[in-house]
Amino acid sequence: MAQAPKPRLLTGDRPTGPLHLGHLVGSLDNRVALQDDHECFIIVADLHTLTTRPRKHEFGEVPSFVREVVLDQLAVGLDPAKVTFYLQSGVPAVYDLAILLQMLVPKTRLEQVKSLRSMARAAAMPDDAMTMGLLAYPVLQAADILMARATVVPVGLDNEEHIMIARECASVFNELYGDLFPLPEAKISQFPALPGVGTGPVGSGAKMSKSLGNAVNLGDPPTRVRDKIATFTYDDGDRRLGDQAPLLAFARAFLGDEPTAALRVELDGGAITLAAAHARVTEAVEARLAPIRERRAALAGEAGLVEEILVDGTIRAREVANVTLQRTREAMGLESLWGGLVAATEARAKARRKPY
Ligand code: ATP
Ligand code: MG
């Protein structure tokens, strides 16, 4: 009996910097767990990078970040034999699909998306100067997801609303033109918004982000990891933060619930110093990072490996995207419009007995 096809999964990252612990617990762990039972597409979203970093010198950094983002994912255990890694800008059919989907999304819907405003703020872009590209960020993301006809999308909390928009695009399209797209669903991890450390200008309350300078990167050496974790505080002047402390939210992801609750009791009762708490959390983080670091170094030594994986994957993604675009154009009537013009032109050439 033929095997049922595996459900398709699509997720990925912007090449705006190396991947960090937020990615690990917010998305990468899920990607690794799901890679056996799903047909996986992992996008390196360089077009999405242009939405907040369009300048030439900013794009100049992208090639090395593309490499790092793929290396990080191989190092955490994603297997290129099971996963299609691809470069977003290398799949032109997605640009076409994004334009077609734009017709289906009201501008006011996009103006309500909070994550876009915070991305604009992080990029020092005033609200009234938000570009069409940034406003339509979720529509391009919908094109990525729908081109692969993916149903499972593992993401962090900031992306949940984007996946809802992709779902809305699919359902409006199906209503207007007939069933074509399966409805995608966000798969939110247990740790969907890991807080950042205190090294960036925003302090440790904000979500760990590549672009906020508050990240512990997967490739950071042990001393840097230790120093970054040591920036977590446990009070805001005269008051202990208790469960509000980013330190505890961070600790929960690496120590687990019960040891973190015990850590809080010890901190509150003065049974442990803040430095000792940092050391305990650092040890748990190191237990995860040490093997990743080792694999990363070995993979980084293989010249051309990452590039080959990306080129192979992008060729495969192109094939998939071309099929979806063709079916989309057929459903909308664009193919028959073009086909009708060509057929009439051929008929006229035949009538004049001239080859066309
Ligand atoms: P940038 O600052 O450039 O926006 P980022 O660190 O927010 O970078 P993205 O590439 O935007 O990373 O996100 C990739 C994926 O990782 C998304 O699904 C996002 O929701 C998830 N993610 C990012 N940061 C975190 C975090 N701190 N905790 C959990 N998940 C996260
Ligand atoms: Mg982000």
Coordinates of C-alpha atoms and ligand atoms in Angstrom, one line a residue:
M1 CA 0.0 0.0 0.0
A2 CA 1.3 3.5 -0.9
Q3 CA 2.3 5.5 2.1
A4 CA 0.3 8.6 3.0
P5 CA 2.3 11.7 2.3
K6 CA 3.8 13.4 5.4
P7 CA 2.2 16.7 6.4
R8 CA 4.3 19.6 5.3
L9 CA 6.1 21.9 7.7
L10 CA 7.6 25.3 6.9
T11 CA 9.5 27.6 9.2
G12 CA 12.7 29.6 9.3
D13 CA 14.6 32.7 10.3
R14 CA 15.7 36.1 8.9
P15 CA 19.5 36.1 8.3
T16 CA 19.9 39.2 10.6
G17 CA 22.5 37.5 12.9
P18 CA 23.4 34.1 14.3
L19 CA 20.7 32.1 16.0
H20 CA 20.3 32.3 19.8
L21 CA 18.9 30.5 22.8
G22 CA 15.4 32.0 22.1
H23 CA 15.4 30.2 18.7
L24 CA 16.6 27.0 20.3
V25 CA 13.8 26.7 22.8
G26 CA 11.2 28.7 20.8
S27 CA 11.5 26.9 17.5
L28 CA 14.6 24.8 16.8
D29 CA 13.7 22.1 19.4
N30 CA 10.3 21.7 17.7
R31 CA 11.9 21.6 14.3
V32 CA 14.2 18.7 15.3
A33 CA 11.3 16.8 17.0
L34 CA 9.1 17.2 13.9
Q35 CA 11.6 16.4 11.2
D36 CA 11.0 12.7 11.0
D37 CA 7.2 12.9 10.7
H38 CA 7.0 15.9 8.4
E39 CA 8.2 17.0 5.0
C40 CA 10.2 20.0 6.2
F41 CA 11.0 23.3 4.5
I42 CA 13.3 25.7 6.3
I43 CA 13.5 29.1 4.8
V44 CA 16.4 31.5 5.2
A45 CA 14.3 34.7 4.8
D46 CA 16.6 37.2 3.2
L47 CA 13.8 39.1 1.6
H48 CA 12.2 39.6 5.0
T49 CA 15.6 41.0 6.1
L50 CA 15.2 43.8 3.5
T51 CA 12.0 45.0 5.3
T52 CA 14.0 46.5 8.1
R53 CA 17.6 46.5 6.7
P54 CA 17.4 47.6 3.1
R55 CA 20.6 49.5 2.9
K56 CA 23.5 48.1 0.8
H57 CA 25.9 47.9 3.7
E58 CA 23.2 46.2 5.8
F59 CA 22.6 43.6 3.0
G60 CA 26.4 43.2 2.8
E61 CA 26.2 41.3 6.1
V62 CA 23.6 38.9 4.9
P63 CA 25.8 36.3 3.2
S64 CA 27.7 35.5 6.4
F65 CA 24.5 35.4 8.4
V66 CA 22.9 33.1 5.9
R67 CA 25.8 30.7 6.5
E68 CA 25.6 31.0 10.2
V69 CA 21.8 30.5 10.4
V70 CA 22.2 27.2 8.4
L71 CA 25.2 26.1 10.4
D72 CA 23.4 26.7 13.7
Q73 CA 20.5 24.5 12.5
L74 CA 22.7 21.7 11.4
A75 CA 24.5 21.9 14.7
V76 CA 21.3 21.5 16.7
G77 CA 20.5 18.3 14.8
L78 CA 18.4 19.2 11.7
D79 CA 19.3 16.7 9.0
P80 CA 19.6 18.0 5.4
A81 CA 18.5 14.5 4.2
K82 CA 15.1 15.2 5.8
V83 CA 14.9 18.9 5.6
T84 CA 14.9 21.3 2.6
F85 CA 16.9 24.4 3.5
Y86 CA 16.4 27.2 1.0
L87 CA 17.1 30.8 0.3
Q88 CA 13.9 32.8 0.0
S89 CA 15.2 35.2 -2.7
G90 CA 16.2 32.2 -4.8
V91 CA 12.6 31.3 -5.3
P92 CA 11.1 34.0 -7.6
A93 CA 7.7 32.3 -7.9
V94 CA 7.1 33.4 -4.2
Y95 CA 7.3 37.1 -5.3
D96 CA 4.5 36.5 -7.8
L97 CA 2.4 34.6 -5.2
A98 CA 2.9 37.4 -2.6
I99 CA 1.5 40.0 -5.1
L100 CA -1.5 37.8 -5.8
L101 CA -2.1 37.3 -2.1
Q102 CA -1.8 41.0 -1.4
M103 CA -5.1 41.5 -3.2
L104 CA -6.8 39.5 -0.5
V105 CA -5.6 41.3 2.7
P106 CA -7.1 44.6 3.9
K107 CA -4.5 47.2 4.7
T108 CA -6.2 47.8 8.1
R109 CA -5.7 44.2 9.0
L110 CA -1.9 44.6 8.6
E111 CA -1.9 47.9 10.5
Q112 CA -3.2 46.1 13.5
V113 CA -0.3 43.7 13.7
K114 CA 1.7 44.6 16.8
S115 CA 4.9 42.8 15.9
L116 CA 5.3 45.0 12.8
R117 CA 5.2 48.1 14.9
S118 CA 7.8 46.7 17.3
M119 CA 10.0 45.7 14.3
A120 CA 9.6 49.2 12.9
R121 CA 10.6 50.7 16.3
A122 CA 13.7 48.4 16.5
A123 CA 14.7 49.6 13.0
A124 CA 14.2 53.3 14.0
M125 CA 11.4 53.6 11.4
P126 CA 8.6 56.0 12.6
D127 CA 5.1 54.6 12.3
D128 CA 4.1 57.0 9.6
A129 CA 7.2 56.1 7.5
M130 CA 6.5 52.3 7.6
T131 CA 7.3 50.9 4.2
M132 CA 4.9 48.8 2.1
G133 CA 7.5 46.0 2.4
L134 CA 7.3 46.0 6.2
L135 CA 3.5 46.4 6.3
A136 CA 3.2 43.4 3.9
Y137 CA 5.7 41.3 5.9
P138 CA 3.0 38.8 6.9
V139 CA 1.7 38.6 3.3
L140 CA 5.2 37.6 2.0
Q141 CA 5.3 35.1 4.9
A142 CA 1.9 33.8 3.8
A143 CA 3.4 33.3 0.3
D144 CA 6.3 31.3 1.7
I145 CA 4.0 29.0 3.7
L146 CA 1.3 28.6 1.0
M147 CA 3.8 28.0 -1.8
A148 CA 4.9 24.9 0.1
R149 CA 1.3 24.1 1.0
A150 CA 2.5 23.7 4.6
T151 CA 0.1 23.0 7.4
V152 CA 2.5 23.0 10.4
V153 CA 4.4 26.2 11.2
P154 CA 6.6 26.1 14.3
V155 CA 7.2 29.7 15.5
G156 CA 7.6 31.9 18.5
L157 CA 4.9 34.1 20.0
D158 CA 5.7 37.2 18.0
N159 CA 4.9 35.3 14.8
E160 CA 1.5 33.8 15.9
E161 CA -0.5 36.6 14.3
H162 CA 1.5 36.3 11.0
I163 CA 0.4 32.7 10.8
M164 CA -3.2 33.8 11.4
I165 CA -2.9 36.1 8.4
A166 CA -1.5 33.3 6.3
R167 CA -4.5 31.2 7.3
E168 CA -6.8 34.1 6.4
C169 CA -5.2 34.4 3.0
A170 CA -5.6 30.7 2.3
S171 CA -9.2 30.7 3.4
V172 CA -10.2 33.8 1.5
F173 CA -8.4 32.5 -1.6
N174 CA -10.3 29.1 -1.3
E175 CA -13.6 30.9 -1.0
L176 CA -13.0 33.1 -4.0
Y177 CA -11.3 30.6 -6.4
G178 CA -12.0 27.1 -5.1
D179 CA -10.1 24.9 -2.6
L180 CA -6.4 25.1 -3.3
F181 CA -4.6 25.8 -0.1
P182 CA -4.6 23.7 3.1
L183 CA -5.0 26.0 6.2
P184 CA -1.7 26.5 8.0
E185 CA -1.5 26.3 11.8
A186 CA 1.1 27.9 14.1
K187 CA 2.9 25.4 16.4
I188 CA 3.9 27.5 19.4
S189 CA 6.5 26.0 21.7
Q190 CA 6.4 25.8 25.5
F191 CA 8.9 28.7 25.6
P192 CA 7.5 31.1 22.9
A193 CA 9.2 34.3 24.1
L194 CA 12.5 33.7 25.9
P195 CA 13.6 36.9 27.6
G196 CA 16.9 38.5 26.5
V197 CA 19.9 39.1 28.8
G198 CA 20.8 42.6 30.1
T199 CA 23.4 43.5 27.5
G200 CA 21.2 45.4 25.0
P201 CA 19.9 48.9 25.3
V202 CA 16.4 47.6 26.2
G203 CA 17.4 45.6 29.3
S204 CA 16.6 42.0 30.0
G205 CA 12.8 42.4 30.0
A206 CA 12.4 42.2 26.2
K207 CA 12.2 39.1 24.1
M208 CA 15.7 37.8 23.2
S209 CA 16.3 39.1 19.6
K210 CA 19.1 39.1 17.1
S211 CA 18.6 42.7 16.5
L212 CA 18.3 44.0 20.1
G213 CA 21.8 43.0 21.3
N214 CA 20.4 41.0 24.1
A215 CA 21.0 37.4 22.8
V216 CA 23.1 34.5 23.9
N217 CA 24.1 33.0 20.6
L218 CA 24.4 29.3 20.0
G219 CA 28.0 29.8 18.9
D220 CA 29.1 32.0 21.8
P221 CA 32.1 30.7 23.7
P222 CA 31.5 29.6 27.4
T223 CA 33.0 32.7 29.0
R224 CA 30.7 35.0 26.9
V225 CA 27.7 32.8 27.8
R226 CA 28.6 33.1 31.5
D227 CA 29.1 36.9 31.3
K228 CA 25.9 37.4 29.5
I229 CA 23.9 35.3 32.0
A230 CA 25.5 37.3 34.8
T231 CA 23.7 40.4 33.6
F232 CA 20.3 39.2 34.9
T233 CA 19.2 41.0 38.0
Y234 CA 16.7 39.9 40.6
D235 CA 15.4 43.2 41.9
D236 CA 14.5 46.5 40.5
G237 CA 16.1 48.7 43.1
D238 CA 14.4 47.9 46.4
R239 CA 12.0 45.2 45.5
R240 CA 12.7 41.5 44.6
L241 CA 11.1 40.7 41.3
G242 CA 10.1 37.1 42.2
D243 CA 8.2 35.4 39.3
Q244 CA 8.3 38.6 37.3
A245 CA 12.1 38.3 37.0
P246 CA 13.3 37.6 33.5
L247 CA 16.0 35.5 35.2
L248 CA 13.4 33.0 36.3
A249 CA 11.6 32.9 32.9
F250 CA 15.0 32.2 31.3
A251 CA 15.9 29.6 34.0
R252 CA 12.7 27.7 33.5
A253 CA 13.6 26.9 29.9
F254 CA 16.9 25.3 30.9
L255 CA 16.5 24.1 34.5
G256 CA 12.8 23.0 34.3
D257 CA 9.8 24.1 36.4
E258 CA 10.6 22.6 39.8
P259 CA 14.3 23.5 40.0
T260 CA 13.3 27.0 39.0
A261 CA 10.7 27.2 41.7
A262 CA 13.3 26.0 44.2
L263 CA 15.8 28.6 42.9
R264 CA 13.2 31.3 43.6
V265 CA 12.7 30.1 47.2
E266 CA 16.4 30.1 47.8
L267 CA 16.8 33.6 46.3
D268 CA 13.9 35.0 48.2
G269 CA 15.1 33.5 51.5
G270 CA 18.7 34.6 50.9
A271 CA 19.9 31.0 50.9
I272 CA 21.8 31.6 47.6
T273 CA 23.6 34.6 46.2
L274 CA 22.7 36.0 42.8
A275 CA 26.1 35.0 41.5
A276 CA 25.5 31.4 42.6
A277 CA 22.1 31.5 40.9
H278 CA 23.7 32.7 37.7
A279 CA 26.3 29.9 38.0
R280 CA 23.5 27.3 38.3
V281 CA 21.6 28.6 35.3
T282 CA 24.9 28.9 33.3
E283 CA 25.7 25.2 34.0
A284 CA 22.3 24.1 32.7
V285 CA 22.7 26.3 29.5
E286 CA 26.2 24.9 29.0
A287 CA 24.9 21.3 29.2
R288 CA 22.8 22.2 26.1
L289 CA 25.4 24.4 24.3
A290 CA 28.5 22.3 24.6
P291 CA 27.6 19.6 22.2
I292 CA 26.0 22.1 19.8
R293 CA 29.3 24.1 19.8
E294 CA 31.3 21.0 19.1
R295 CA 29.1 19.9 16.1
R296 CA 29.1 23.5 14.8
A297 CA 32.9 23.7 14.8
A298 CA 33.2 20.4 12.9
L299 CA 30.6 21.4 10.3
A300 CA 32.1 24.9 9.8
G301 CA 35.4 23.2 8.9
E302 CA 33.8 21.5 5.8
A303 CA 34.2 24.1 3.0
G304 CA 31.2 24.4 0.7
L305 CA 28.9 22.1 2.8
V306 CA 26.4 24.8 3.8
E307 CA 26.4 26.3 0.4
E308 CA 25.7 22.9 -1.3
I309 CA 22.9 22.2 1.1
L310 CA 21.3 25.6 0.4
V311 CA 21.6 25.3 -3.4
D312 CA 20.2 21.8 -3.5
G313 CA 17.3 22.9 -1.2
T314 CA 16.6 26.1 -3.2
I315 CA 16.4 24.1 -6.5
R316 CA 13.9 21.8 -4.8
A317 CA 11.9 24.7 -3.3
R318 CA 11.7 26.3 -6.8
E319 CA 10.1 23.2 -8.2
V320 CA 7.5 23.1 -5.5
A321 CA 6.8 26.9 -5.8
N322 CA 6.5 26.7 -9.6
V323 CA 3.8 24.0 -9.3
T324 CA 1.9 26.0 -6.6
L325 CA 2.1 29.3 -8.7
Q326 CA 0.9 27.5 -11.8
R327 CA -2.1 26.1 -9.9
T328 CA -2.8 29.5 -8.3
R329 CA -2.7 31.2 -11.7
E330 CA -5.0 28.6 -13.1
A331 CA -7.5 28.9 -10.2
M332 CA -7.6 32.7 -10.6
G333 CA -8.0 32.7 -14.4
L334 CA -4.6 34.2 -15.2
E335 CA -3.4 31.2 -17.1
S336 CA -6.6 31.0 -19.2
L337 CA -6.3 34.7 -19.9
W338 CA -2.8 34.2 -21.2
G339 CA -3.6 30.9 -22.9
G340 CA -6.6 32.6 -24.7
L341 CA -4.3 35.4 -26.1
V342 CA -1.8 32.9 -27.3
A343 CA -4.4 30.7 -28.9
A344 CA -6.0 33.6 -30.8
T345 CA -2.6 34.7 -32.0
E346 CA -1.7 31.2 -33.2
A347 CA -5.1 31.0 -35.0
R348 CA -4.5 34.3 -36.7
A349 CA -1.0 33.2 -37.8
K350 CA -2.5 30.0 -39.2
A351 CA -5.2 31.9 -41.1
R352 CA -2.5 34.0 -42.7
R353 CA -0.5 30.8 -43.3
K354 CA 2.5 32.3 -41.5
P355 CA 4.2 30.3 -38.8
Y356 CA 4.0 32.1 -35.4
Ligands
ATP1 P1 15.2 39.9 14.6 O1 15.7 40.7 15.8 O2 16.0 40.1 13.4 O3 13.7 40.0 14.4 P2 14.7 37.4 16.0 O4 15.8 37.1 17.1 O5 13.4 38.0 16.5 O6 15.5 38.3 15.0 P3 13.5 35.9 13.9 O7 14.4 35.5 12.8 O8 12.7 37.1 13.8 O9 14.5 36.1 15.2 O10 12.6 34.7 14.4 C1 12.8 33.4 14.0 C2 11.9 32.5 14.7 O11 12.3 32.3 16.1 C3 10.4 33.0 14.8 O12 9.6 31.9 14.8 C4 10.4 33.6 16.2 O13 9.0 33.7 16.7 C5 11.3 32.7 17.0 N1 11.9 33.5 18.1 C6 12.7 34.6 18.0 N2 13.1 35.0 19.2 C7 12.5 34.2 20.1 C8 12.6 34.2 21.5 N3 13.2 35.0 22.2 N4 11.9 33.2 22.1 C9 11.2 32.3 21.4 N5 11.1 32.2 20.1 C10 11.8 33.2 19.4
MG2 MG 12.0 38.7 15.0

